[in-house]
């Protein structure tokens, strides 16, 4: 910082401040962030939701909000995250979600129907079904957060991606380390909650728009295209999922999609199921 100030050949400090502030926020360096905001007048409006979410904590958020950062600012720079607010990005952290709601974060935003490829952002409960806990889902729902057409679909896909086992709801250990066993358990719990308690339609189509890009059809289809999805596929079938669902606008064929994506164990499960049922 002092080198920038002292060297006239370098650009002015003001040109560097947004980048420096962003890096400090991403690293959760609260003391440095405080110095930049209060002593160097760093432009807090330059901070994106993605930067704040990278290493977020309640003390950091308290500091940023006290200096005027907008909790409901939407991401504009990244195509896949465009429209996301901080609460969308940290919905896997129950404490942060509660703090954000208590301090004015909106929970009712999100595109349900009027989007081209992906909603930007998705309804908050749809995002929570992918990354959050059941307790966070219940909390957000009590505050008026919206369901999307793909809430159950995306929960099934995420559970299948991790090889979760909704039959037992227990951590599955197969030699993996870190947080993955716990994540599998959480994703299984979410899937069971959405089907057994929320009673979401297990054969619902994901969109009223026919053959929408990157939309697979039913929740079973979303699980069938995941290599580790065998347990979720079996569980959905046991719960009443149909291998093939046809509507006036669309056809969802889980076996065909599993075959196209090379998920041959899922193909075998679906074929065996159809023979018996």
PDB file of C-alpha atoms in Angstrom:
ATOM      1  CA  UNK A   1       0.000   0.000   0.000  1.00  0.00           C
ATOM      2  CA  UNK A   2       2.753   2.471   0.957  1.00  0.00           C
ATOM      3  CA  UNK A   3       4.721   1.508  -2.164  1.00  0.00           C
ATOM      4  CA  UNK A   4       1.761   2.371  -4.334  1.00  0.00           C
ATOM      5  CA  UNK A   5       1.401   5.723  -2.605  1.00  0.00           C
ATOM      6  CA  UNK A   6       5.113   6.539  -2.889  1.00  0.00           C
ATOM      7  CA  UNK A   7       5.802   5.527  -6.491  1.00  0.00           C
ATOM      8  CA  UNK A   8       4.429   8.080  -8.993  1.00  0.00           C
ATOM      9  CA  UNK A   9       5.017   5.637 -11.851  1.00  0.00           C
ATOM     10  CA  UNK A  10       2.317   3.371 -10.471  1.00  0.00           C
ATOM     11  CA  UNK A  11      -1.352   4.081 -11.038  1.00  0.00           C
ATOM     12  CA  UNK A  12      -3.208   5.978  -8.374  1.00  0.00           C
ATOM     13  CA  UNK A  13      -4.179   4.118  -5.232  1.00  0.00           C
ATOM     14  CA  UNK A  14      -7.847   4.531  -6.048  1.00  0.00           C
ATOM     15  CA  UNK A  15      -7.456   2.281  -9.073  1.00  0.00           C
ATOM     16  CA  UNK A  16      -6.092  -0.525  -6.894  1.00  0.00           C
ATOM     17  CA  UNK A  17      -8.461  -0.221  -3.961  1.00  0.00           C
ATOM     18  CA  UNK A  18     -11.385  -2.259  -5.372  1.00  0.00           C
ATOM     19  CA  UNK A  19      -9.075  -5.175  -6.172  1.00  0.00           C
ATOM     20  CA  UNK A  20      -7.250  -4.978  -2.831  1.00  0.00           C
ATOM     21  CA  UNK A  21     -10.517  -4.769  -0.910  1.00  0.00           C
ATOM     22  CA  UNK A  22     -11.944  -7.726  -2.811  1.00  0.00           C
ATOM     23  CA  UNK A  23      -8.911  -9.878  -2.027  1.00  0.00           C
ATOM     24  CA  UNK A  24      -9.020  -9.019   1.659  1.00  0.00           C
ATOM     25  CA  UNK A  25     -12.725  -9.823   1.828  1.00  0.00           C
ATOM     26  CA  UNK A  26     -12.201 -13.155   0.046  1.00  0.00           C
ATOM     27  CA  UNK A  27      -9.593 -14.068   2.649  1.00  0.00           C
ATOM     28  CA  UNK A  28     -11.808 -12.969   5.533  1.00  0.00           C
ATOM     29  CA  UNK A  29      -9.182 -10.477   6.724  1.00  0.00           C
ATOM     30  CA  UNK A  30     -11.471  -8.356   8.867  1.00  0.00           C
ATOM     31  CA  UNK A  31      -8.798  -6.003  10.246  1.00  0.00           C
ATOM     32  CA  UNK A  32      -7.484  -5.218   6.764  1.00  0.00           C
ATOM     33  CA  UNK A  33     -10.998  -4.734   5.418  1.00  0.00           C
ATOM     34  CA  UNK A  34     -11.740  -2.344   8.274  1.00  0.00           C
ATOM     35  CA  UNK A  35      -8.546  -0.392   7.562  1.00  0.00           C
ATOM     36  CA  UNK A  36      -9.306  -0.134   3.848  1.00  0.00           C
ATOM     37  CA  UNK A  37     -12.856   1.044   4.441  1.00  0.00           C
ATOM     38  CA  UNK A  38     -12.114   3.524   7.209  1.00  0.00           C
ATOM     39  CA  UNK A  39      -8.617   4.816   6.427  1.00  0.00           C
ATOM     40  CA  UNK A  40      -8.352   4.467   2.655  1.00  0.00           C
ATOM     41  CA  UNK A  41     -12.014   5.012   1.755  1.00  0.00           C
ATOM     42  CA  UNK A  42     -12.115   1.838  -0.329  1.00  0.00           C
ATOM     43  CA  UNK A  43     -15.292   1.707  -2.457  1.00  0.00           C
ATOM     44  CA  UNK A  44     -17.510  -0.809  -0.705  1.00  0.00           C
ATOM     45  CA  UNK A  45     -19.971  -0.855  -3.601  1.00  0.00           C
ATOM     46  CA  UNK A  46     -17.308  -2.581  -5.691  1.00  0.00           C
ATOM     47  CA  UNK A  47     -17.698  -5.772  -3.625  1.00  0.00           C
ATOM     48  CA  UNK A  48     -19.612  -8.540  -5.352  1.00  0.00           C
ATOM     49  CA  UNK A  49     -21.751 -11.161  -3.574  1.00  0.00           C
ATOM     50  CA  UNK A  50     -19.309 -13.844  -4.740  1.00  0.00           C
ATOM     51  CA  UNK A  51     -16.397 -12.036  -3.088  1.00  0.00           C
ATOM     52  CA  UNK A  52     -18.281 -11.665   0.184  1.00  0.00           C
ATOM     53  CA  UNK A  53     -19.457 -15.290   0.120  1.00  0.00           C
ATOM     54  CA  UNK A  54     -15.950 -16.695  -0.382  1.00  0.00           C
ATOM     55  CA  UNK A  55     -14.985 -16.502   3.303  1.00  0.00           C
ATOM     56  CA  UNK A  56     -18.021 -15.024   4.945  1.00  0.00           C
ATOM     57  CA  UNK A  57     -18.641 -14.688   8.665  1.00  0.00           C
ATOM     58  CA  UNK A  58     -21.037 -12.741  10.840  1.00  0.00           C
ATOM     59  CA  UNK A  59     -18.312 -10.306  12.066  1.00  0.00           C
ATOM     60  CA  UNK A  60     -17.308  -9.604   8.457  1.00  0.00           C
ATOM     61  CA  UNK A  61     -20.923  -9.052   7.422  1.00  0.00           C
ATOM     62  CA  UNK A  62     -21.519  -6.752  10.383  1.00  0.00           C
ATOM     63  CA  UNK A  63     -18.533  -4.668   9.288  1.00  0.00           C
ATOM     64  CA  UNK A  64     -19.612  -4.516   5.652  1.00  0.00           C
ATOM     65  CA  UNK A  65     -23.233  -3.680   6.417  1.00  0.00           C
ATOM     66  CA  UNK A  66     -22.194  -0.966   8.872  1.00  0.00           C
ATOM     67  CA  UNK A  67     -20.304   0.657   5.992  1.00  0.00           C
ATOM     68  CA  UNK A  68     -23.221   0.474   3.597  1.00  0.00           C
ATOM     69  CA  UNK A  69     -22.840  -2.800   1.684  1.00  0.00           C
ATOM     70  CA  UNK A  70     -26.203  -3.980   0.322  1.00  0.00           C
ATOM     71  CA  UNK A  71     -27.102  -7.509   1.456  1.00  0.00           C
ATOM     72  CA  UNK A  72     -29.492  -7.778  -1.493  1.00  0.00           C
ATOM     73  CA  UNK A  73     -26.969  -6.849  -4.153  1.00  0.00           C
ATOM     74  CA  UNK A  74     -27.183  -9.242  -7.102  1.00  0.00           C
ATOM     75  CA  UNK A  75     -24.193 -10.808  -8.837  1.00  0.00           C
ATOM     76  CA  UNK A  76     -23.645  -9.364 -12.325  1.00  0.00           C
ATOM     77  CA  UNK A  77     -20.254 -10.609 -13.538  1.00  0.00           C
ATOM     78  CA  UNK A  78     -20.508 -14.417 -13.664  1.00  0.00           C
ATOM     79  CA  UNK A  79     -22.923 -15.992 -16.125  1.00  0.00           C
ATOM     80  CA  UNK A  80     -23.854 -19.075 -14.063  1.00  0.00           C
ATOM     81  CA  UNK A  81     -24.197 -17.073 -10.851  1.00  0.00           C
ATOM     82  CA  UNK A  82     -25.741 -13.985 -12.418  1.00  0.00           C
ATOM     83  CA  UNK A  83     -28.570 -12.699 -10.269  1.00  0.00           C
ATOM     84  CA  UNK A  84     -27.465 -14.575  -7.146  1.00  0.00           C
ATOM     85  CA  UNK A  85     -27.467 -12.651  -3.891  1.00  0.00           C
ATOM     86  CA  UNK A  86     -25.385 -13.434  -0.834  1.00  0.00           C
ATOM     87  CA  UNK A  87     -28.136 -15.537   0.730  1.00  0.00           C
ATOM     88  CA  UNK A  88     -28.226 -17.732  -2.389  1.00  0.00           C
ATOM     89  CA  UNK A  89     -24.493 -18.310  -2.159  1.00  0.00           C
ATOM     90  CA  UNK A  90     -24.273 -19.138   1.560  1.00  0.00           C
ATOM     91  CA  UNK A  91     -27.445 -21.174   2.067  1.00  0.00           C
ATOM     92  CA  UNK A  92     -25.296 -24.091   3.255  1.00  0.00           C
ATOM     93  CA  UNK A  93     -24.522 -22.082   6.418  1.00  0.00           C
ATOM     94  CA  UNK A  94     -27.562 -22.013   8.703  1.00  0.00           C
ATOM     95  CA  UNK A  95     -26.202 -19.327  11.048  1.00  0.00           C
ATOM     96  CA  UNK A  96     -25.375 -16.969   8.193  1.00  0.00           C
ATOM     97  CA  UNK A  97     -28.786 -17.517   6.598  1.00  0.00           C
ATOM     98  CA  UNK A  98     -30.572 -16.667   9.854  1.00  0.00           C
ATOM     99  CA  UNK A  99     -28.418 -13.560  10.335  1.00  0.00           C
ATOM    100  CA  UNK A 100     -29.057 -12.393   6.788  1.00  0.00           C
ATOM    101  CA  UNK A 101     -32.820 -12.796   7.082  1.00  0.00           C
ATOM    102  CA  UNK A 102     -32.821 -10.975  10.423  1.00  0.00           C
ATOM    103  CA  UNK A 103     -30.952  -8.094   8.781  1.00  0.00           C
ATOM    104  CA  UNK A 104     -33.171  -7.681   5.754  1.00  0.00           C
ATOM    105  CA  UNK A 105     -32.094 -10.206   3.137  1.00  0.00           C
ATOM    106  CA  UNK A 106     -34.934 -10.891   0.717  1.00  0.00           C
ATOM    107  CA  UNK A 107     -36.062 -14.505   0.397  1.00  0.00           C
ATOM    108  CA  UNK A 108     -38.825 -14.157  -2.198  1.00  0.00           C
ATOM    109  CA  UNK A 109     -36.713 -13.390  -5.280  1.00  0.00           C
ATOM    110  CA  UNK A 110     -36.025 -15.941  -7.991  1.00  0.00           C
ATOM    111  CA  UNK A 111     -37.237 -16.824 -11.467  1.00  0.00           C
ATOM    112  CA  UNK A 112     -39.788 -19.642 -11.560  1.00  0.00           C
ATOM    113  CA  UNK A 113     -40.910 -19.717 -15.196  1.00  0.00           C
ATOM    114  CA  UNK A 114     -39.681 -16.768 -17.239  1.00  0.00           C
ATOM    115  CA  UNK A 115     -36.083 -17.743 -17.961  1.00  0.00           C
ATOM    116  CA  UNK A 116     -34.229 -19.044 -21.009  1.00  0.00           C
ATOM    117  CA  UNK A 117     -31.821 -21.775 -19.850  1.00  0.00           C
ATOM    118  CA  UNK A 118     -31.214 -21.375 -16.108  1.00  0.00           C
ATOM    119  CA  UNK A 119     -33.106 -19.156 -13.648  1.00  0.00           C
ATOM    120  CA  UNK A 120     -30.972 -16.247 -12.451  1.00  0.00           C
ATOM    121  CA  UNK A 121     -31.369 -16.677  -9.585  1.00  0.00           C
ATOM    122  CA  UNK A 122     -33.324 -19.840  -8.889  1.00  0.00           C
ATOM    123  CA  UNK A 123     -36.016 -19.611  -6.197  1.00  0.00           C
ATOM    124  CA  UNK A 124     -34.265 -19.760  -2.843  1.00  0.00           C
ATOM    125  CA  UNK A 125     -35.828 -23.024  -1.653  1.00  0.00           C
ATOM    126  CA  UNK A 126     -34.662 -24.690  -4.854  1.00  0.00           C
ATOM    127  CA  UNK A 127     -31.112 -23.586  -4.113  1.00  0.00           C
ATOM    128  CA  UNK A 128     -31.428 -24.655  -0.483  1.00  0.00           C
ATOM    129  CA  UNK A 129     -32.630 -28.106  -1.579  1.00  0.00           C
ATOM    130  CA  UNK A 130     -29.283 -28.551  -3.342  1.00  0.00           C
ATOM    131  CA  UNK A 131     -26.878 -27.142  -0.756  1.00  0.00           C
ATOM    132  CA  UNK A 132     -28.678 -26.410   2.493  1.00  0.00           C
ATOM    133  CA  UNK A 133     -29.937 -28.441   5.426  1.00  0.00           C
ATOM    134  CA  UNK A 134     -33.503 -29.442   6.208  1.00  0.00           C
ATOM    135  CA  UNK A 135     -33.530 -27.014   9.149  1.00  0.00           C
ATOM    136  CA  UNK A 136     -32.450 -24.156   6.873  1.00  0.00           C
ATOM    137  CA  UNK A 137     -35.114 -25.149   4.338  1.00  0.00           C
ATOM    138  CA  UNK A 138     -37.811 -25.087   7.026  1.00  0.00           C
ATOM    139  CA  UNK A 139     -36.597 -21.722   8.301  1.00  0.00           C
ATOM    140  CA  UNK A 140     -36.601 -20.120   4.858  1.00  0.00           C
ATOM    141  CA  UNK A 141     -40.001 -21.570   4.035  1.00  0.00           C
ATOM    142  CA  UNK A 142     -41.394 -20.075   7.248  1.00  0.00           C
ATOM    143  CA  UNK A 143     -40.112 -16.692   6.045  1.00  0.00           C
ATOM    144  CA  UNK A 144     -41.917 -16.963   2.703  1.00  0.00           C
ATOM    145  CA  UNK A 145     -39.171 -18.303   0.427  1.00  0.00           C
ATOM    146  CA  UNK A 146     -40.423 -19.789  -2.835  1.00  0.00           C
ATOM    147  CA  UNK A 147     -40.315 -23.285  -4.276  1.00  0.00           C
ATOM    148  CA  UNK A 148     -39.204 -23.729  -7.876  1.00  0.00           C
ATOM    149  CA  UNK A 149     -40.402 -26.302 -10.397  1.00  0.00           C
ATOM    150  CA  UNK A 150     -37.089 -28.134  -9.938  1.00  0.00           C
ATOM    151  CA  UNK A 151     -36.794 -28.205  -6.144  1.00  0.00           C
ATOM    152  CA  UNK A 152     -37.154 -31.988  -5.877  1.00  0.00           C
ATOM    153  CA  UNK A 153     -35.411 -32.568  -9.205  1.00  0.00           C
ATOM    154  CA  UNK A 154     -32.238 -30.758  -8.220  1.00  0.00           C
ATOM    155  CA  UNK A 155     -32.247 -32.329  -4.756  1.00  0.00           C
ATOM    156  CA  UNK A 156     -32.404 -35.762  -6.396  1.00  0.00           C
ATOM    157  CA  UNK A 157     -29.579 -34.854  -8.768  1.00  0.00           C
ATOM    158  CA  UNK A 158     -27.331 -33.620  -5.977  1.00  0.00           C
ATOM    159  CA  UNK A 159     -28.016 -36.642  -3.782  1.00  0.00           C
ATOM    160  CA  UNK A 160     -27.286 -38.924  -6.733  1.00  0.00           C
ATOM    161  CA  UNK A 161     -24.082 -37.051  -7.583  1.00  0.00           C
ATOM    162  CA  UNK A 162     -22.693 -37.825  -4.133  1.00  0.00           C
ATOM    163  CA  UNK A 163     -23.921 -41.414  -4.099  1.00  0.00           C
ATOM    164  CA  UNK A 164     -26.239 -40.685  -1.168  1.00  0.00           C
ATOM    165  CA  UNK A 165     -28.369 -43.474   0.297  1.00  0.00           C
ATOM    166  CA  UNK A 166     -31.886 -42.247   1.155  1.00  0.00           C
ATOM    167  CA  UNK A 167     -32.861 -45.742   2.303  1.00  0.00           C
ATOM    168  CA  UNK A 168     -30.780 -45.380   5.467  1.00  0.00           C
ATOM    169  CA  UNK A 169     -30.056 -41.653   5.697  1.00  0.00           C
ATOM    170  CA  UNK A 170     -26.713 -42.559   7.229  1.00  0.00           C
ATOM    171  CA  UNK A 171     -23.236 -41.494   6.230  1.00  0.00           C
ATOM    172  CA  UNK A 172     -21.873 -43.787   3.525  1.00  0.00           C
ATOM    173  CA  UNK A 173     -18.135 -44.453   3.870  1.00  0.00           C
ATOM    174  CA  UNK A 174     -16.311 -45.794   0.827  1.00  0.00           C
ATOM    175  CA  UNK A 175     -12.791 -44.552   1.456  1.00  0.00           C
ATOM    176  CA  UNK A 176     -13.560 -40.896   0.791  1.00  0.00           C
ATOM    177  CA  UNK A 177     -12.293 -38.340   3.269  1.00  0.00           C
ATOM    178  CA  UNK A 178     -13.199 -34.851   4.358  1.00  0.00           C
ATOM    179  CA  UNK A 179     -16.781 -33.616   4.366  1.00  0.00           C
ATOM    180  CA  UNK A 180     -18.155 -35.927   1.679  1.00  0.00           C
ATOM    181  CA  UNK A 181     -19.715 -38.569   3.996  1.00  0.00           C
ATOM    182  CA  UNK A 182     -21.515 -35.819   5.929  1.00  0.00           C
ATOM    183  CA  UNK A 183     -22.619 -34.175   2.691  1.00  0.00           C
ATOM    184  CA  UNK A 184     -24.056 -37.465   1.475  1.00  0.00           C
ATOM    185  CA  UNK A 185     -26.057 -37.794   4.678  1.00  0.00           C
ATOM    186  CA  UNK A 186     -27.407 -34.238   4.388  1.00  0.00           C
ATOM    187  CA  UNK A 187     -28.400 -34.708   0.764  1.00  0.00           C
ATOM    188  CA  UNK A 188     -30.182 -37.963   1.599  1.00  0.00           C
ATOM    189  CA  UNK A 189     -32.026 -36.238   4.457  1.00  0.00           C
ATOM    190  CA  UNK A 190     -33.143 -33.435   2.152  1.00  0.00           C
ATOM    191  CA  UNK A 191     -34.466 -35.874  -0.438  1.00  0.00           C
ATOM    192  CA  UNK A 192     -36.436 -37.848   2.157  1.00  0.00           C
ATOM    193  CA  UNK A 193     -37.812 -34.612   3.622  1.00  0.00           C
ATOM    194  CA  UNK A 194     -39.026 -33.292   0.267  1.00  0.00           C
ATOM    195  CA  UNK A 195     -40.759 -36.550  -0.643  1.00  0.00           C
ATOM    196  CA  UNK A 196     -42.069 -37.803   2.704  1.00  0.00           C
ATOM    197  CA  UNK A 197     -42.806 -34.548   4.547  1.00  0.00           C
ATOM    198  CA  UNK A 198     -43.242 -31.923   1.840  1.00  0.00           C
ATOM    199  CA  UNK A 199     -44.956 -34.503  -0.389  1.00  0.00           C
ATOM    200  CA  UNK A 200     -43.640 -32.942  -3.584  1.00  0.00           C
ATOM    201  CA  UNK A 201     -44.828 -34.687  -6.743  1.00  0.00           C
ATOM    202  CA  UNK A 202     -42.289 -37.410  -7.455  1.00  0.00           C
ATOM    203  CA  UNK A 203     -43.313 -37.575 -11.127  1.00  0.00           C
ATOM    204  CA  UNK A 204     -43.557 -33.842 -11.786  1.00  0.00           C
ATOM    205  CA  UNK A 205     -41.969 -32.386 -14.906  1.00  0.00           C
ATOM    206  CA  UNK A 206     -39.298 -29.768 -14.325  1.00  0.00           C
ATOM    207  CA  UNK A 207     -40.702 -27.143 -16.675  1.00  0.00           C
ATOM    208  CA  UNK A 208     -43.901 -26.284 -18.538  1.00  0.00           C
ATOM    209  CA  UNK A 209     -41.705 -25.422 -21.532  1.00  0.00           C
ATOM    210  CA  UNK A 210     -41.268 -28.434 -23.875  1.00  0.00           C
ATOM    211  CA  UNK A 211     -37.736 -29.854 -24.206  1.00  0.00           C
ATOM    212  CA  UNK A 212     -36.029 -26.992 -22.399  1.00  0.00           C
ATOM    213  CA  UNK A 213     -32.233 -27.127 -22.589  1.00  0.00           C
ATOM    214  CA  UNK A 214     -30.530 -28.772 -19.592  1.00  0.00           C
ATOM    215  CA  UNK A 215     -33.883 -29.892 -18.202  1.00  0.00           C
ATOM    216  CA  UNK A 216     -34.175 -33.680 -17.935  1.00  0.00           C
ATOM    217  CA  UNK A 217     -37.841 -34.150 -17.072  1.00  0.00           C
ATOM    218  CA  UNK A 218     -38.732 -35.895 -13.796  1.00  0.00           C
ATOM    219  CA  UNK A 219     -36.717 -36.214 -10.562  1.00  0.00           C
ATOM    220  CA  UNK A 220     -35.929 -39.817 -11.515  1.00  0.00           C
ATOM    221  CA  UNK A 221     -34.359 -38.597 -14.758  1.00  0.00           C
ATOM    222  CA  UNK A 222     -32.130 -36.204 -12.819  1.00  0.00           C
ATOM    223  CA  UNK A 223     -30.854 -39.092 -10.690  1.00  0.00           C
ATOM    224  CA  UNK A 224     -30.564 -41.524 -13.597  1.00  0.00           C
ATOM    225  CA  UNK A 225     -27.930 -39.409 -15.372  1.00  0.00           C
ATOM    226  CA  UNK A 226     -25.555 -39.547 -12.375  1.00  0.00           C
ATOM    227  CA  UNK A 227     -22.916 -42.279 -12.280  1.00  0.00           C
ATOM    228  CA  UNK A 228     -23.280 -42.695  -8.499  1.00  0.00           C
ATOM    229  CA  UNK A 229     -27.057 -42.443  -8.573  1.00  0.00           C
ATOM    230  CA  UNK A 230     -28.060 -46.113  -8.167  1.00  0.00           C
ATOM    231  CA  UNK A 231     -29.281 -45.809  -4.564  1.00  0.00           C
ATOM    232  CA  UNK A 232     -31.309 -42.699  -5.327  1.00  0.00           C
ATOM    233  CA  UNK A 233     -32.771 -44.287  -8.470  1.00  0.00           C
ATOM    234  CA  UNK A 234     -33.885 -47.349  -6.493  1.00  0.00           C
ATOM    235  CA  UNK A 235     -35.333 -45.210  -3.709  1.00  0.00           C
ATOM    236  CA  UNK A 236     -37.318 -43.001  -6.089  1.00  0.00           C
ATOM    237  CA  UNK A 237     -38.727 -46.084  -7.814  1.00  0.00           C
ATOM    238  CA  UNK A 238     -39.763 -47.516  -4.447  1.00  0.00           C
ATOM    239  CA  UNK A 239     -41.491 -44.207  -3.677  1.00  0.00           C
ATOM    240  CA  UNK A 240     -43.568 -44.351  -6.850  1.00  0.00           C
ATOM    241  CA  UNK A 241     -41.432 -42.708  -9.523  1.00  0.00           C
ATOM    242  CA  UNK A 242     -42.335 -43.816 -13.041  1.00  0.00           C
ATOM    243  CA  UNK A 243     -39.451 -44.709 -15.396  1.00  0.00           C
ATOM    244  CA  UNK A 244     -41.229 -42.972 -18.262  1.00  0.00           C
ATOM    245  CA  UNK A 245     -43.629 -40.048 -17.997  1.00  0.00           C
ATOM    246  CA  UNK A 246     -45.422 -38.550 -20.989  1.00  0.00           C
ATOM    247  CA  UNK A 247     -47.352 -35.290 -21.091  1.00  0.00           C
ATOM    248  CA  UNK A 248     -48.927 -33.375 -23.944  1.00  0.00           C
ATOM    249  CA  UNK A 249     -45.754 -31.270 -24.233  1.00  0.00           C
ATOM    250  CA  UNK A 250     -42.946 -33.585 -23.218  1.00  0.00           C
ATOM    251  CA  UNK A 251     -41.597 -37.098 -22.653  1.00  0.00           C
ATOM    252  CA  UNK A 252     -39.257 -38.009 -19.789  1.00  0.00           C
ATOM    253  CA  UNK A 253     -37.580 -41.407 -20.203  1.00  0.00           C
ATOM    254  CA  UNK A 254     -35.139 -42.174 -17.389  1.00  0.00           C
ATOM    255  CA  UNK A 255     -33.720 -45.329 -18.976  1.00  0.00           C
ATOM    256  CA  UNK A 256     -32.991 -43.587 -22.264  1.00  0.00           C
ATOM    257  CA  UNK A 257     -31.234 -40.717 -20.498  1.00  0.00           C
ATOM    258  CA  UNK A 258     -29.204 -43.082 -18.322  1.00  0.00           C
ATOM    259  CA  UNK A 259     -28.072 -44.919 -21.445  1.00  0.00           C
ATOM    260  CA  UNK A 260     -27.177 -41.705 -23.270  1.00  0.00           C
ATOM    261  CA  UNK A 261     -25.023 -40.575 -20.341  1.00  0.00           C
ATOM    262  CA  UNK A 262     -23.304 -43.929 -19.897  1.00  0.00           C
ATOM    263  CA  UNK A 263     -24.832 -44.720 -16.491  1.00  0.00           C
ATOM    264  CA  UNK A 264     -25.230 -48.421 -17.172  1.00  0.00           C
ATOM    265  CA  UNK A 265     -25.942 -49.502 -13.595  1.00  0.00           C
ATOM    266  CA  UNK A 266     -28.918 -47.158 -13.600  1.00  0.00           C
ATOM    267  CA  UNK A 267     -30.013 -48.600 -16.954  1.00  0.00           C
ATOM    268  CA  UNK A 268     -29.929 -52.095 -15.465  1.00  0.00           C
ATOM    269  CA  UNK A 269     -31.915 -51.048 -12.390  1.00  0.00           C
ATOM    270  CA  UNK A 270     -34.582 -49.363 -14.504  1.00  0.00           C
ATOM    271  CA  UNK A 271     -34.891 -52.308 -16.883  1.00  0.00           C
ATOM    272  CA  UNK A 272     -35.212 -54.789 -14.037  1.00  0.00           C
ATOM    273  CA  UNK A 273     -37.817 -52.602 -12.374  1.00  0.00           C
ATOM    274  CA  UNK A 274     -39.927 -52.432 -15.538  1.00  0.00           C
ATOM    275  CA  UNK A 275     -39.820 -56.219 -15.918  1.00  0.00           C
ATOM    276  CA  UNK A 276     -41.257 -56.737 -12.440  1.00  0.00           C
ATOM    277  CA  UNK A 277     -43.694 -53.834 -12.435  1.00  0.00           C
TER     278      UNK A 277
END
